[in-house]
Amino acid sequence: MNTPIIVQYEIEAPVDKVWKALTDKNEMKFWYFDIPDFVAEAGQIFNFFEPGGENKYHHQGEILDILPNQKLKHTWSYPDYSSVKTTVTWELIPEKDETLVRLTHEGIENFKGLGDNFSRESFTEGWNTILGKNLKGYLEK
């Protein structure tokens, strides 16, 4: 079953403010992850670990497509566990003074077999927390 995970939230902030939070590494660390080598350009590779200092899961991504204030598409992988890559697409849709943020994570079934932390349920819960609590809370404060 190749069903992507789709999570979306309306955020009470203009699209340019949401875009800055999504692509500025100095803002990202307040709601997402601390990604010191993040550069918002196609072809750029970035690396990060989950917060808390455990450094248990090395995440790696490569920016595939970027349309300012509209779309950011990148790979999502765990090179220490598997050579498999999935794809995450962030879409921003302006709606008056709000922005609809839609995240689509494709290929998640490729992580099957890596354990419960890589399950569809785990990713769905994680993305809902990241968008619905962290990003929304950061931008609407």
XYZ file of C-alpha atoms in Angstrom:
141
model
C 0.000 0.000 0.000
C 1.613 3.248 -1.177
C -0.620 5.672 0.674
C 1.164 8.887 1.656
C 0.777 10.483 5.061
C -0.943 13.854 4.642
C -1.141 16.276 7.542
C -2.434 19.820 7.229
C -3.171 22.741 9.537
C -4.304 26.313 9.136
C -1.872 28.666 10.795
C -2.779 32.224 11.707
C 0.230 33.805 10.013
C 0.950 35.176 6.537
C 2.645 32.861 4.055
C 5.980 34.728 4.096
C 6.249 34.318 7.882
C 5.463 30.595 7.614
C 8.000 30.217 4.789
C 10.711 31.892 6.874
C 10.008 29.550 9.803
C 10.186 26.581 7.415
C 13.422 27.541 5.634
C 15.501 29.668 8.020
C 17.738 27.395 10.104
C 17.801 29.980 12.903
C 14.004 29.784 13.218
C 13.671 26.053 12.542
C 15.453 25.138 15.768
C 12.663 26.746 17.818
C 9.866 24.516 16.475
C 11.370 21.755 14.324
C 14.955 20.521 14.545
C 18.338 22.179 14.896
C 19.784 21.722 11.391
C 23.047 23.702 11.236
C 23.883 22.685 7.639
C 20.427 23.512 6.185
C 20.563 25.704 3.077
C 17.283 26.325 1.243
C 18.529 25.494 -2.261
C 17.799 22.564 -4.569
C 20.485 19.887 -4.380
C 21.610 20.806 -0.858
C 21.989 17.947 1.632
C 21.269 18.454 5.320
C 21.717 16.320 8.436
C 20.247 16.394 11.922
C 19.433 14.366 15.007
C 16.304 14.296 17.153
C 16.327 16.797 20.033
C 17.510 15.768 23.476
C 21.132 15.006 22.774
C 20.740 11.226 22.385
C 21.747 11.333 18.703
C 19.944 8.034 18.244
C 18.577 8.666 14.750
C 20.701 10.399 12.136
C 18.269 12.039 9.703
C 19.414 13.103 6.261
C 17.619 15.001 3.535
C 18.307 16.435 0.123
C 16.288 19.337 -1.218
C 14.643 18.224 -4.444
C 12.435 21.212 -5.265
C 11.915 24.654 -3.809
C 9.421 27.343 -4.795
C 9.634 30.275 -2.353
C 6.461 30.809 -0.308
C 4.865 27.778 -2.012
C 6.691 24.450 -1.794
C 9.676 22.704 -0.251
C 10.296 19.090 -1.255
C 13.109 16.972 0.163
C 14.141 13.412 0.811
C 13.936 11.941 4.324
C 16.211 9.072 5.270
C 18.106 7.356 8.075
C 21.472 6.461 6.521
C 22.661 4.572 9.622
C 19.690 2.167 9.349
C 18.815 1.880 5.670
C 19.627 3.162 2.182
C 15.909 3.793 1.603
C 14.751 7.375 1.040
C 11.252 8.757 1.408
C 9.961 12.141 0.252
C 8.498 14.994 2.303
C 6.684 17.867 0.590
C 5.651 21.024 2.437
C 3.035 23.106 0.607
C 1.937 26.574 1.696
C -1.452 27.846 0.550
C -2.262 31.453 1.503
C -5.807 32.105 2.742
C -6.267 35.807 3.646
C -4.271 36.315 6.865
C -3.757 32.583 7.373
C -1.707 29.917 5.661
C -2.742 26.329 5.068
C 0.326 24.145 5.589
C 0.052 20.720 3.978
C 2.735 18.112 4.547
C 2.854 14.965 2.430
C 5.244 12.156 3.395
C 5.527 9.582 0.594
C 7.172 6.178 0.608
C 6.806 5.566 4.333
C 6.092 1.885 3.703
C 9.758 1.611 2.656
C 10.712 1.914 6.339
C 8.664 -1.180 7.187
C 10.875 -3.602 9.013
C 12.995 -0.948 10.741
C 10.893 -1.085 13.916
C 7.981 0.648 15.618
C 9.703 4.049 15.647
C 9.517 4.024 11.842
C 5.847 3.014 11.561
C 3.109 4.932 9.758
C 1.464 5.587 13.144
C 4.674 6.970 14.633
C 5.272 9.303 11.678
C 1.636 10.442 11.611
C 1.777 11.286 15.306
C 5.124 13.026 14.859
C 4.026 15.175 11.925
C 0.801 16.151 13.714
C 2.857 17.284 16.712
C 5.379 19.133 14.549
C 2.737 20.984 12.503
C -0.281 21.196 14.783
C 1.530 21.963 18.022
C 5.107 23.105 17.388
C 4.883 25.178 14.181
C 1.388 26.476 14.911
C 2.348 27.391 18.488
C 5.581 29.058 17.367
C 3.947 31.229 14.697
C 0.744 32.079 16.557
C 2.381 33.206 19.807
